[in-house]
Amino acid sequence: MIRYITFLEEAAGRELVLPVTPAGYEWAHEAAIETVRVDQLGDLNFFGGRRMGSTTLRDCILPAHAYPFLTPGAGTDPWAYLEQLERWADAGTVLRWMVSGTPVNAAVLLEGVTYREQDGTNDLYADITIRQYRRPETPVLPAQGSASDVLSRDSSTGTATGKTYQVQAGDTMWAIARRYYGNGSLCWRLAAANDVPNADLIYPGQVFTIPPLDQLPGAEALPSSAQVARDTAYVDGAWVDKGAAG
């Protein structure tokens, strides 16, 4: 199966399919492992989040002639291809990098393009370096006060005041609460803070406010199902009131 490598500028609906698929590509999925040396214990490894992917597509042919092996619809002006790649690189445009028939579909930035002529055909050979892009979470600016107010943090949780989070595919409210407060069971109170009627039903693209812990709605704001779950326990094969069980 022939692979097609595509760069897509979603905002403008502009697409560039490489006219000749490179001989190969690679894309790394890696975790950041941090090693800390502890006295009397030696080296300890800790998970430090996910690394951003990066790669260089080498020897990409930008053709000056209508070769039979070009991708369908490919042009024969190598400088037009090069100009578009350089425009994206200079503007810091976020692109989707996709490889047909594979799961590769990542938001990327073009770090640079190195090109050359090498065989007298007027074809260009380009090395295209790309780095994965992750959109930073956008803080909500306070109505009054200096920009430094955005960086103030709750002393008990470290949560930035006025922070927001955009839901990604696969997210749950439990996981979001655990991420920001260290306690997934606060999901119901976080849902109440954002007027979400059902903490088990959230969608990609929703934007939630992440208030400091002491500004979350109280437990009385929990839906009845969550209050029942909080106040009952499974003991000796039956559900009982936690107060009675204690």
Short mmCIF file of C-alpha atoms in Angstrom, two decimals:
data_model
loop_
_atom_site.label_atom_id
_atom_site.label_comp_id
_atom_site.label_asym_id
_atom_site.label_seq_id
_atom_site.Cartn_x
_atom_site.Cartn_y
_atom_site.Cartn_z
CA MET A 1 0.00 0.00 0.00
CA ILE A 2 1.42 3.38 -1.00
CA ARG A 3 1.67 5.82 1.87
CA TYR A 4 0.85 9.48 1.37
CA ILE A 5 2.40 12.01 3.71
CA THR A 6 0.29 15.10 4.20
CA PHE A 7 0.64 18.44 6.00
CA LEU A 8 -2.72 20.10 6.70
CA GLU A 9 -3.28 23.66 7.89
CA GLU A 10 -6.72 23.11 9.40
CA ALA A 11 -7.56 26.76 10.05
CA ALA A 12 -7.09 27.71 6.39
CA GLY A 13 -8.08 24.39 4.86
CA ARG A 14 -4.70 24.32 3.08
CA GLU A 15 -3.16 20.91 2.35
CA LEU A 16 0.23 19.83 1.03
CA VAL A 17 0.75 16.20 0.05
CA LEU A 18 4.39 15.36 -0.52
CA PRO A 19 4.69 14.70 -4.27
CA VAL A 20 6.95 11.70 -3.66
CA THR A 21 6.62 9.60 -0.51
CA PRO A 22 10.01 9.41 1.25
CA ALA A 23 11.74 6.05 1.48
CA GLY A 24 11.01 5.95 5.21
CA TYR A 25 9.88 7.87 8.27
CA GLU A 26 9.95 7.44 12.03
CA TRP A 27 7.97 8.81 14.95
CA ALA A 28 8.81 8.20 18.60
CA HIS A 29 6.35 7.69 21.46
CA GLU A 30 8.42 8.17 24.60
CA ALA A 31 8.03 8.91 28.28
CA ALA A 32 10.27 11.36 30.10
CA ILE A 33 11.99 9.37 32.84
CA GLU A 34 13.82 11.45 35.41
CA THR A 35 16.63 9.86 37.43
CA VAL A 36 17.25 11.17 40.94
CA ARG A 37 20.12 10.00 43.12
CA VAL A 38 19.00 9.54 46.73
CA ASP A 39 21.46 9.09 49.57
CA GLN A 40 21.72 5.44 50.64
CA LEU A 41 19.16 4.38 48.04
CA GLY A 42 21.05 5.12 44.84
CA ASP A 43 19.39 6.11 41.60
CA LEU A 44 15.60 6.22 41.45
CA ASN A 45 13.61 6.68 38.27
CA PHE A 46 10.43 8.77 38.17
CA PHE A 47 7.87 9.28 35.46
CA GLY A 48 8.06 12.86 34.22
CA GLY A 49 5.26 12.92 31.68
CA ARG A 50 5.29 12.28 27.97
CA ARG A 51 7.97 13.56 25.62
CA MET A 52 7.00 15.41 22.50
CA GLY A 53 7.74 13.55 19.27
CA SER A 54 10.08 14.86 16.61
CA THR A 55 11.50 13.58 13.35
CA THR A 56 13.18 14.61 10.11
CA LEU A 57 11.75 13.45 6.79
CA ARG A 58 14.87 13.05 4.70
CA ASP A 59 15.43 13.26 0.94
CA CYS A 60 11.89 14.38 0.13
CA ILE A 61 11.84 14.88 -3.64
CA LEU A 62 10.19 18.11 -4.81
CA PRO A 63 10.03 17.33 -8.53
CA ALA A 64 10.63 19.54 -11.54
CA HIS A 65 9.32 16.88 -13.94
CA ALA A 66 6.15 14.77 -14.26
CA TYR A 67 7.61 11.45 -13.17
CA PRO A 68 5.31 8.38 -13.27
CA PHE A 69 5.88 7.73 -9.56
CA LEU A 70 4.46 11.06 -8.35
CA THR A 71 1.46 11.05 -6.02
CA PRO A 72 -1.86 11.76 -7.81
CA GLY A 73 -2.33 15.47 -8.48
CA ALA A 74 1.30 16.36 -7.71
CA GLY A 75 2.73 19.51 -9.24
CA THR A 76 6.08 19.95 -10.92
CA ASP A 77 7.19 23.29 -9.48
CA PRO A 78 9.62 22.38 -6.68
CA TRP A 79 9.93 26.00 -5.57
CA ALA A 80 6.18 26.25 -4.95
CA TYR A 81 6.37 23.31 -2.53
CA LEU A 82 9.41 24.82 -0.85
CA GLU A 83 7.80 28.24 -0.52
CA GLN A 84 4.75 26.81 1.25
CA LEU A 85 6.88 24.81 3.69
CA GLU A 86 9.00 27.87 4.44
CA ARG A 87 5.91 30.05 4.99
CA TRP A 88 4.59 27.58 7.53
CA ALA A 89 7.96 27.37 9.27
CA ASP A 90 8.39 31.17 9.40
CA ALA A 91 4.88 31.75 10.74
CA GLY A 92 5.01 28.99 13.36
CA THR A 93 1.82 27.54 11.87
CA VAL A 94 0.40 24.51 13.68
CA LEU A 95 -0.15 21.70 11.17
CA ARG A 96 -1.55 18.19 11.20
CA TRP A 97 1.07 15.69 10.03
CA MET A 98 -0.62 12.56 8.69
CA VAL A 99 0.57 9.33 7.11
CA SER A 100 -2.19 7.55 5.21
CA GLY A 101 -3.12 4.06 6.34
CA THR A 102 -1.45 4.50 9.74
CA PRO A 103 -2.42 6.00 13.13
CA VAL A 104 0.10 8.83 12.58
CA ASN A 105 -1.91 12.04 12.93
CA ALA A 106 -0.16 14.62 15.09
CA ALA A 107 -0.19 18.37 15.60
CA VAL A 108 3.28 19.62 14.64
CA LEU A 109 5.40 22.67 13.94
CA LEU A 110 7.94 22.82 11.13
CA GLU A 111 11.32 23.45 12.72
CA GLY A 112 13.11 23.88 9.41
CA VAL A 113 13.64 22.79 5.83
CA THR A 114 17.07 22.07 4.33
CA TYR A 115 17.08 21.68 0.55
CA ARG A 116 19.56 20.97 -2.22
CA GLU A 117 19.93 20.11 -5.89
CA GLN A 118 22.13 17.14 -6.55
CA ASP A 119 21.67 15.47 -9.92
CA GLY A 120 21.23 18.16 -12.57
CA THR A 121 17.49 17.48 -13.02
CA ASN A 122 16.39 20.70 -11.26
CA ASP A 123 14.56 18.56 -8.71
CA LEU A 124 14.95 19.68 -5.11
CA TYR A 125 15.75 17.27 -2.29
CA ALA A 126 14.48 18.50 1.08
CA ASP A 127 14.98 17.41 4.67
CA ILE A 128 11.90 18.52 6.65
CA THR A 129 12.26 18.63 10.44
CA ILE A 130 9.05 18.60 12.48
CA ARG A 131 8.31 18.74 16.19
CA GLN A 132 5.10 17.74 17.91
CA TYR A 133 2.96 20.57 19.22
CA ARG A 134 0.84 20.62 22.35
CA ARG A 135 -1.41 23.57 23.02
CA PRO A 136 -0.70 25.11 26.44
CA GLU A 137 -3.61 25.40 28.82
CA THR A 138 -4.93 28.95 28.77
CA PRO A 139 -5.35 30.68 32.14
CA VAL A 140 -8.34 32.93 32.66
CA LEU A 141 -7.07 36.46 33.30
CA PRO A 142 -8.55 38.16 36.36
CA ALA A 143 -10.86 41.08 35.74
CA GLN A 144 -8.57 43.34 37.77
CA GLY A 145 -5.02 43.12 39.03
CA SER A 146 -1.63 42.44 37.54
CA ALA A 147 -0.60 39.54 35.33
CA SER A 148 1.23 38.04 38.31
CA ASP A 149 -2.17 37.35 39.87
CA VAL A 150 -2.62 34.56 37.31
CA LEU A 151 0.33 32.72 38.79
CA SER A 152 -0.97 32.71 42.37
CA ARG A 153 -1.59 29.19 43.66
CA ASP A 154 -3.72 27.57 46.28
CA SER A 155 -1.46 26.67 49.20
CA SER A 156 -3.04 23.27 49.82
CA THR A 157 -3.26 21.98 46.24
CA GLY A 158 -0.87 24.03 44.13
CA THR A 159 -3.73 24.63 41.72
CA ALA A 160 -3.40 27.90 39.82
CA THR A 161 -6.30 30.24 40.47
CA GLY A 162 -8.45 31.00 37.47
CA LYS A 163 -7.05 28.04 35.49
CA THR A 164 -9.03 26.39 32.73
CA TYR A 165 -8.81 22.99 31.09
CA GLN A 166 -10.13 21.87 27.69
CA VAL A 167 -11.41 18.31 27.66
CA GLN A 168 -9.48 15.93 25.43
CA ALA A 169 -10.64 12.64 23.94
CA GLY A 170 -10.50 9.93 26.63
CA ASP A 171 -10.72 12.37 29.57
CA THR A 172 -12.99 11.74 32.56
CA MET A 173 -14.02 14.21 35.21
CA TRP A 174 -12.51 11.85 37.80
CA ALA A 175 -9.12 11.98 36.05
CA ILE A 176 -9.26 15.78 35.72
CA ALA A 177 -10.02 16.17 39.45
CA ARG A 178 -7.22 13.78 40.33
CA ARG A 179 -4.82 15.68 38.10
CA TYR A 180 -5.50 19.09 39.61
CA TYR A 181 -6.45 18.22 43.20
CA GLY A 182 -4.88 14.82 43.76
CA ASN A 183 -8.31 13.40 44.58
CA GLY A 184 -10.58 11.99 41.88
CA SER A 185 -13.61 11.89 44.18
CA LEU A 186 -13.76 15.69 43.93
CA CYS A 187 -15.08 15.23 40.40
CA TRP A 188 -18.66 15.85 41.47
CA ARG A 189 -17.77 19.16 43.12
CA LEU A 190 -15.72 20.15 40.07
CA ALA A 191 -18.69 19.28 37.87
CA ALA A 192 -20.96 21.42 40.04
CA ALA A 193 -18.50 24.32 39.76
CA ASN A 194 -18.91 24.14 35.98
CA ASP A 195 -22.69 23.53 35.93
CA VAL A 196 -22.18 20.04 34.53
CA PRO A 197 -25.23 17.98 35.55
CA ASN A 198 -23.54 14.60 35.09
CA ALA A 199 -19.84 14.21 35.90
CA ASP A 200 -19.83 10.91 33.98
CA LEU A 201 -20.87 12.63 30.76
CA ILE A 202 -18.35 15.12 29.37
CA TYR A 203 -17.24 15.79 25.81
CA PRO A 204 -13.97 16.72 24.03
CA GLY A 205 -13.76 20.46 23.50
CA GLN A 206 -15.58 21.47 26.69
CA VAL A 207 -13.66 24.05 28.72
CA PHE A 208 -13.81 23.75 32.50
CA THR A 209 -12.76 26.25 35.13
CA ILE A 210 -10.42 24.71 37.73
CA PRO A 211 -10.96 26.74 40.91
CA PRO A 212 -8.79 26.40 44.03
CA LEU A 213 -9.90 23.63 46.37
CA ASP A 214 -11.40 26.03 48.90
CA GLN A 215 -13.58 27.56 46.17
CA LEU A 216 -15.15 24.30 45.01
CA PRO A 217 -18.87 23.96 45.79
CA GLY A 218 -19.59 22.06 48.99
CA ALA A 219 -20.60 18.43 49.22
CA GLU A 220 -24.25 19.43 49.28
CA ALA A 221 -23.87 20.35 45.63
CA LEU A 222 -23.37 16.68 44.74
CA PRO A 223 -26.13 14.97 42.77
CA SER A 224 -28.20 12.50 44.77
CA SER A 225 -26.50 9.48 43.19
CA ALA A 226 -23.09 10.75 44.25
CA GLN A 227 -24.30 11.52 47.77
CA VAL A 228 -25.62 7.97 48.09
CA ALA A 229 -22.30 6.57 46.89
CA ARG A 230 -20.45 8.77 49.37
CA ASP A 231 -22.63 7.81 52.33
CA THR A 232 -22.89 4.04 51.80
CA ALA A 233 -20.48 1.13 51.96
CA TYR A 234 -20.56 -2.53 50.92
CA VAL A 235 -20.30 -4.62 54.13
CA ASP A 236 -20.83 -8.39 54.49
CA GLY A 237 -22.55 -8.68 51.13
CA ALA A 238 -24.93 -5.75 51.55
CA TRP A 239 -24.98 -1.97 51.13
CA VAL A 240 -25.29 -0.15 54.48
CA ASP A 241 -25.11 3.41 55.70
CA LYS A 242 -21.49 4.32 56.49
CA GLY A 243 -22.53 5.80 59.80
CA ALA A 244 -24.19 2.54 60.82
CA ALA A 245 -21.29 0.50 59.49
CA GLY A 246 -18.86 2.47 61.60
#
